[in-house]
Coordinates of C-alpha atoms and ligand atoms in Angstrom, one line a residue:
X1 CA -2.9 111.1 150.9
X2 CA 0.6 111.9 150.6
X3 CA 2.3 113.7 153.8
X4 CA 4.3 116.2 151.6
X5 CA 3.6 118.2 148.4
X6 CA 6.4 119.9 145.4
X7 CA 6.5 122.5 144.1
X8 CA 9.0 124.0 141.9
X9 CA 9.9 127.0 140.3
X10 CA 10.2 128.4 136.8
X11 CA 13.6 127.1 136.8
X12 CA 12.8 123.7 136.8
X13 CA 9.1 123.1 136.2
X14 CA 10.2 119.7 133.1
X15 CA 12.4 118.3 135.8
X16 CA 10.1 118.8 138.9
X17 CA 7.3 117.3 136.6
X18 CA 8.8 114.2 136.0
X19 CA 9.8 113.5 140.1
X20 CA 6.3 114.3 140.8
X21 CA 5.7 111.6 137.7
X22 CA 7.8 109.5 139.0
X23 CA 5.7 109.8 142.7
X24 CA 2.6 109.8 141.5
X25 CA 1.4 112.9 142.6
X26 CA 1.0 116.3 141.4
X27 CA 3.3 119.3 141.6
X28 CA 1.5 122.0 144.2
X29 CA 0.1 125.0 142.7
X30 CA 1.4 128.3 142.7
X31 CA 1.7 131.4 140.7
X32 CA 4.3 133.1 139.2
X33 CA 4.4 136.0 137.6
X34 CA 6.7 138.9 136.5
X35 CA 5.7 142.3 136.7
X36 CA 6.7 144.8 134.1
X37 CA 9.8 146.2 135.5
X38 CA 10.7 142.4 136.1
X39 CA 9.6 142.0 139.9
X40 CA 8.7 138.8 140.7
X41 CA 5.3 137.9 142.7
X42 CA 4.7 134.8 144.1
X43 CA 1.0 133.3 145.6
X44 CA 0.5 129.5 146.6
X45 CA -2.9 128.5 145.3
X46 CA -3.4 125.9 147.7
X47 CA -4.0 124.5 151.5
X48 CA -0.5 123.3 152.5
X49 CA -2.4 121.5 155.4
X50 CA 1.4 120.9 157.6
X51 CA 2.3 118.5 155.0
X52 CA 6.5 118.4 154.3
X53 CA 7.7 121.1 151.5
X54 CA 9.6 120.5 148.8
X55 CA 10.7 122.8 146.1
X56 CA 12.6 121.9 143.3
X57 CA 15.1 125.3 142.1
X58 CA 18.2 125.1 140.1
X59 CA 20.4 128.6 140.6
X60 CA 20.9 128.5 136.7
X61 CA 20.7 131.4 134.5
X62 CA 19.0 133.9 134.6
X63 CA 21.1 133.2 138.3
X64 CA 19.6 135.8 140.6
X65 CA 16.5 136.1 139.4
X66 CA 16.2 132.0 139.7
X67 CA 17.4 132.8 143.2
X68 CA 14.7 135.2 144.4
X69 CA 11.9 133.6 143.1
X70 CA 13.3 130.5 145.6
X71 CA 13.4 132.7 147.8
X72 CA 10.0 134.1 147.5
X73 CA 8.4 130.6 147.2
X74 CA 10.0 129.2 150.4
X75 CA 8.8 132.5 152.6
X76 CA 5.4 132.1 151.3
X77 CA 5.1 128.6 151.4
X78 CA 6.2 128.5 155.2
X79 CA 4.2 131.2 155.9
X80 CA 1.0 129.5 154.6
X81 CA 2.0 126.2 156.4
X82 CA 4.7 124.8 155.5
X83 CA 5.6 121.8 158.3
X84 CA 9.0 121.7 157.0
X85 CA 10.6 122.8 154.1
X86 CA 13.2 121.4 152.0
X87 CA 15.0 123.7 149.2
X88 CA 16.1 120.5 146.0
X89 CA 18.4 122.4 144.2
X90 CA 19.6 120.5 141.5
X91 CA 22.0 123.2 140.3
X92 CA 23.6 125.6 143.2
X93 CA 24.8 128.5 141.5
X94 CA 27.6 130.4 143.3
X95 CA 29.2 127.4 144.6
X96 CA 32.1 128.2 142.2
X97 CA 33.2 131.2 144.7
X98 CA 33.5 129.6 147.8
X99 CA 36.9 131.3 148.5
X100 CA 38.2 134.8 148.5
X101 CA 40.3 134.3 145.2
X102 CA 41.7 138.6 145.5
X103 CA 41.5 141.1 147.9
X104 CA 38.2 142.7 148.4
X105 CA 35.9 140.2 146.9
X106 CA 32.8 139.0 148.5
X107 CA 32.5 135.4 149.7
X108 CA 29.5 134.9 147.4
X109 CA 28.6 131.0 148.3
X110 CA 28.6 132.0 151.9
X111 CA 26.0 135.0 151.4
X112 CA 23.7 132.2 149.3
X113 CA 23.9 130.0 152.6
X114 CA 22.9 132.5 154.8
X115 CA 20.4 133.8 152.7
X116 CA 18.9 129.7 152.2
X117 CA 18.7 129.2 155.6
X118 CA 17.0 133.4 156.5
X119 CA 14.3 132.1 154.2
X120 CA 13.4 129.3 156.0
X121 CA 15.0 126.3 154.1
X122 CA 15.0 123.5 157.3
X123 CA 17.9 121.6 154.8
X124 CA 18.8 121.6 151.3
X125 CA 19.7 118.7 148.5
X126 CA 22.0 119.5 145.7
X127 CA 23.5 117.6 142.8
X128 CA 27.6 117.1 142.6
X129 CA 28.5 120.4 144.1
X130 CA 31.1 122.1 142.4
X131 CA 33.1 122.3 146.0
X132 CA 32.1 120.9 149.2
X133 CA 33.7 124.4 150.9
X134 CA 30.2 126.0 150.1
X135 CA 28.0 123.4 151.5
X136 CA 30.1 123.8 154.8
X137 CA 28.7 127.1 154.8
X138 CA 25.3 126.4 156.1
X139 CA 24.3 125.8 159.3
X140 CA 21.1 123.4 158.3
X141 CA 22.0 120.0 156.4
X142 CA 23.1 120.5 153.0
X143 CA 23.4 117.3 151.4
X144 CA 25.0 116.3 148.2
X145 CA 23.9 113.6 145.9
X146 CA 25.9 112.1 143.0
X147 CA 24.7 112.1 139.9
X148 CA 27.3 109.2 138.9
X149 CA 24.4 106.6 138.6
X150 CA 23.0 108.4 135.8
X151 CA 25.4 107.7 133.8
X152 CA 27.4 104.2 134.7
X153 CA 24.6 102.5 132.4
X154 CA 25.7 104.6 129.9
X155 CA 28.9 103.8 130.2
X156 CA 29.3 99.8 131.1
X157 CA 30.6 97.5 128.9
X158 CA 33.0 99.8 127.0
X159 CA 36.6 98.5 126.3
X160 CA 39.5 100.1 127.0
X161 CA 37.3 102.7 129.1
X162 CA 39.2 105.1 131.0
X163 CA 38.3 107.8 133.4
X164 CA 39.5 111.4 133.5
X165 CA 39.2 114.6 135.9
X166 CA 40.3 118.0 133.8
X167 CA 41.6 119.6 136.6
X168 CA 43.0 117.8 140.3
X169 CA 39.2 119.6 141.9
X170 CA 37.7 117.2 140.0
X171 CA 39.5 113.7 140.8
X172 CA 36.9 112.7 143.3
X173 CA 34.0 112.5 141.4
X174 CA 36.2 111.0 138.3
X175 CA 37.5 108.1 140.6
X176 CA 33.8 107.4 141.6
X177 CA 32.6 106.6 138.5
X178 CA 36.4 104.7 137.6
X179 CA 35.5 102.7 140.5
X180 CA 32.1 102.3 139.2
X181 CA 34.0 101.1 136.0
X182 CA 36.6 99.3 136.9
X183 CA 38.5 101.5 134.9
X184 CA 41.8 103.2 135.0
X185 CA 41.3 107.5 136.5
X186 CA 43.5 110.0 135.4
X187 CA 43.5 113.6 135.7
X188 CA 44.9 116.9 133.8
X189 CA 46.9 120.1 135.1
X190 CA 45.6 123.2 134.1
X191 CA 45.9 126.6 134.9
X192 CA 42.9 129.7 134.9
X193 CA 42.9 133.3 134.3
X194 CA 41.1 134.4 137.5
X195 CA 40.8 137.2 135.3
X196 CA 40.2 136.6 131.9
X197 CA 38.8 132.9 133.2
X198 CA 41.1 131.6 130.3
X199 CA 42.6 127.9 130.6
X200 CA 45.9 126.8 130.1
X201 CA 46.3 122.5 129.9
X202 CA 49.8 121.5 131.3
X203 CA 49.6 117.8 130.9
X204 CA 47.6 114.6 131.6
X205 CA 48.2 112.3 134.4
X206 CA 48.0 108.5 133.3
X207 CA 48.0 107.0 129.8
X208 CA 45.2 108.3 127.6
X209 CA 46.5 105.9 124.5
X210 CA 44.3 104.2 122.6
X211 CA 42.0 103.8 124.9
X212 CA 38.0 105.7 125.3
X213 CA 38.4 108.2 127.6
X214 CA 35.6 109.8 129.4
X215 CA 36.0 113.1 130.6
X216 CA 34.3 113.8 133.8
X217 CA 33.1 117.4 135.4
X218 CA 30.5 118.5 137.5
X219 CA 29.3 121.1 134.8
X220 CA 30.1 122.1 131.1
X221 CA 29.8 126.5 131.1
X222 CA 31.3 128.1 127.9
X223 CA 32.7 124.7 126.9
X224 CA 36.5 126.2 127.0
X225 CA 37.8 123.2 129.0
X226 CA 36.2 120.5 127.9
X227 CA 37.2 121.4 123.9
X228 CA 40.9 122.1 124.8
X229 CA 41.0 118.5 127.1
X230 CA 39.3 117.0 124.1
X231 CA 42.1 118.3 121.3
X232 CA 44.8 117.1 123.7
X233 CA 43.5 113.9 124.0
X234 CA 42.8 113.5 120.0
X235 CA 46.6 114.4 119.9
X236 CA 47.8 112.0 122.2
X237 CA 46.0 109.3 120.4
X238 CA 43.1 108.5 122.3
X239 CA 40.6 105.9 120.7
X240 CA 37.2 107.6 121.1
X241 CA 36.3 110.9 123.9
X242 CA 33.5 110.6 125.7
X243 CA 32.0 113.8 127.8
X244 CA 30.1 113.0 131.1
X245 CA 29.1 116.4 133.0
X246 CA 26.1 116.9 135.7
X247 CA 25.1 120.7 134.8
X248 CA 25.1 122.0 131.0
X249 CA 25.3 125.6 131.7
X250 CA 26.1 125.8 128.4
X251 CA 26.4 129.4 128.1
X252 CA 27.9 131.1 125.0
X253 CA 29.1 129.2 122.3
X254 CA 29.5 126.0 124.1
X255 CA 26.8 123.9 122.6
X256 CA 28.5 124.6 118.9
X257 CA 31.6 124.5 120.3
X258 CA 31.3 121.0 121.3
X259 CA 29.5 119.5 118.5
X260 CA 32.2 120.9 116.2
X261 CA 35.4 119.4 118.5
X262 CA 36.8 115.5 118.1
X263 CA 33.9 114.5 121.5
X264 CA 31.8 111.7 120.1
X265 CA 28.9 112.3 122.7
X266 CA 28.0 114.6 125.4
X267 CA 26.0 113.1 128.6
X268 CA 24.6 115.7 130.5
X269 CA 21.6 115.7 133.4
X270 CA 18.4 117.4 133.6
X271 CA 19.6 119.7 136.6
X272 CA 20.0 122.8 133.8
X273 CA 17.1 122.8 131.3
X274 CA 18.7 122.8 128.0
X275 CA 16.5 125.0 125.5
X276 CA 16.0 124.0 122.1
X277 CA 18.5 126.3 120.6
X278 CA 21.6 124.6 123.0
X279 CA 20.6 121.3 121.9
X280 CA 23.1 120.0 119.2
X281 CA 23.6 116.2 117.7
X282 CA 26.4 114.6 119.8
X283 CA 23.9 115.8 123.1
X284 CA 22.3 113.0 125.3
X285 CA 20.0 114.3 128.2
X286 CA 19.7 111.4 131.2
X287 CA 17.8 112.3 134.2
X288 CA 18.5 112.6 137.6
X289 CA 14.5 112.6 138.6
X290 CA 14.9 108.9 140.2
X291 CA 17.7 110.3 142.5
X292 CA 15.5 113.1 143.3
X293 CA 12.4 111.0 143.8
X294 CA 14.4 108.7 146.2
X295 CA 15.6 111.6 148.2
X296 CA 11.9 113.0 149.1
X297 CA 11.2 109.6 150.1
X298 CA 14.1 109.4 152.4
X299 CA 13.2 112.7 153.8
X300 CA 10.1 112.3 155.0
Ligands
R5P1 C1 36.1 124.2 137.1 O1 36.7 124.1 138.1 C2 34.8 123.5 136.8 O2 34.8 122.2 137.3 C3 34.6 123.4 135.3 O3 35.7 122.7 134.7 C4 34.5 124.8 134.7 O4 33.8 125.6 135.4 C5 34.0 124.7 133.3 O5 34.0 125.9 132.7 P1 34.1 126.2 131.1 O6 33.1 125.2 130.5 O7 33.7 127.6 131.0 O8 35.5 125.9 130.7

């Protein structure tokens, strides 16, 4: 008898399937369902018997309503027994606005924390974090995990590899896989819009050359940075472009966006489900449900 039980929600029912997979067990039972003017209800079907909680989330679109249903699952799942309960959320949404950019906006990644730890979370795992500011927000342990050994296999044995962040936020997790590598890390300068959230490239840091440069970010949204890093780096002569990214958002056009650019593969993880129509031909899916597996083990 195992001392814990998963559970996920709607979010990331493929992803949680595999970890339990992986575990050999079975993911808890609970029901979800929607009423008609889109409320969400929540019901655990099962003894939780003080075993350990997990559930497996990801804050990805539809964002708030992934977010309440968490939210729902971890009050009734501690209120039916829970010993502790851990919140796995492969994807944190919000961490993006962990700073007042303007005058009179909310700190949104600080609200999340709060609102985490008011439901009951005793800590929370998440995947490369897109700034370590809104993990510092909570009070409970908030852990990040790298998804970086999901791709090195991937990647190994390449010549001429070379590693690049597109923007200086991003250096950090580019020079752990370079490191990984062995390989050279470089890194662009680019500008945003807070407004219109367009992105100007200034320049590229290190010598992109005939060599295979993979482009590294902790998630790929409407695609706008990756494509415009990409056509620089086909201009400055780089042999081949390679795409490594934890979260595929891949909202709007991204997914055609990217098959049409000069990438020659995209490596994504499974902490975003990608639905069919996203999928496109230069799209490899590797999954992080080892890393996730490893953690529950280590938290119990
Ligand atoms: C920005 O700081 C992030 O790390 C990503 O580079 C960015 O959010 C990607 O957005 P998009 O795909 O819309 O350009």
């Amino acid at each position: 008898m195992k001392k814990y039980k998963i559970f996920s929600g709607t979010a990331s029912q493929a992803l949680a399937k595999k970890v339990a997979k992986d575990l050999d067990t079975e993911l808890g039972r609970v029901e979800i369902i929607r009423f008609s003017d889109g409320e969400c209800r929540v019901r655990v079907e099962e003894e939780l018997g003080g075993k350990v909680i997990f559930i497996i989330q990801s804050l990805c679109p539809p964002v708030d309503e992934n977010l309440v249903e968490l939210c729902l699952l971890a009050d009734t799942l501690n209120r039916n027994g829970a010993q502790r309960l851990v919140g796995i959320i492969p994807y944190l949404g919000y961490a993006r606005q962990d700073k007042i950019h303007r005058k009179g906006e909310c700190l949104s990644s600080q609200l999340i924390a709060k609102i985490l730890e008011g439901v009951g979370f005793a800590s929370i795992l998440t995947f490369d974090v897109h700034s370590q500011r809104a993990l510092g927000f909570f009070k409970i342990p908030a852990v990040n995990i790298s998804a970086v050994p999901c791709f090195i296999p991937k990647l190994k044995g390449k010549a001429e590899l070379m590693v690049v962040a597109p923007d200086k936020g991003a250096v950090g997790y580019a020079q752990n896989i370079a490191k990984e590598l062995k390989a050279p890390c470089g890194y662009f300068e680019k500008d945003r819009d807070l407004i219109t959230g367009k992105v100007k490239i200034k320049g590229v840091k290190g010598d992109v050359a005939g060599k295979e440069v993979v482009i590294i970010d902790d998630m790929i949204a409407s695609g706008g940075t990756m494509v415009l890093i990409s056509e620089f780096l086909a201009r400055a002569k780089a042999k081949g472009i390679l795409i490594c990214a934890t979260h595929p958002l891949l909202v709007k056009e991204a997914s055609s966006l990217l098959q049409r650019g000069p990438v020659e593969q995209v490596m994504v993880t499974d902490t975003i489900p990608v639905p069919k129509e996203k999928e496109f031909k230069k799209l490899e899916v590797v999954s992080v449900s080892s890393l996730i597996a490893k953690a529950i083990e280590d938290n119990i």
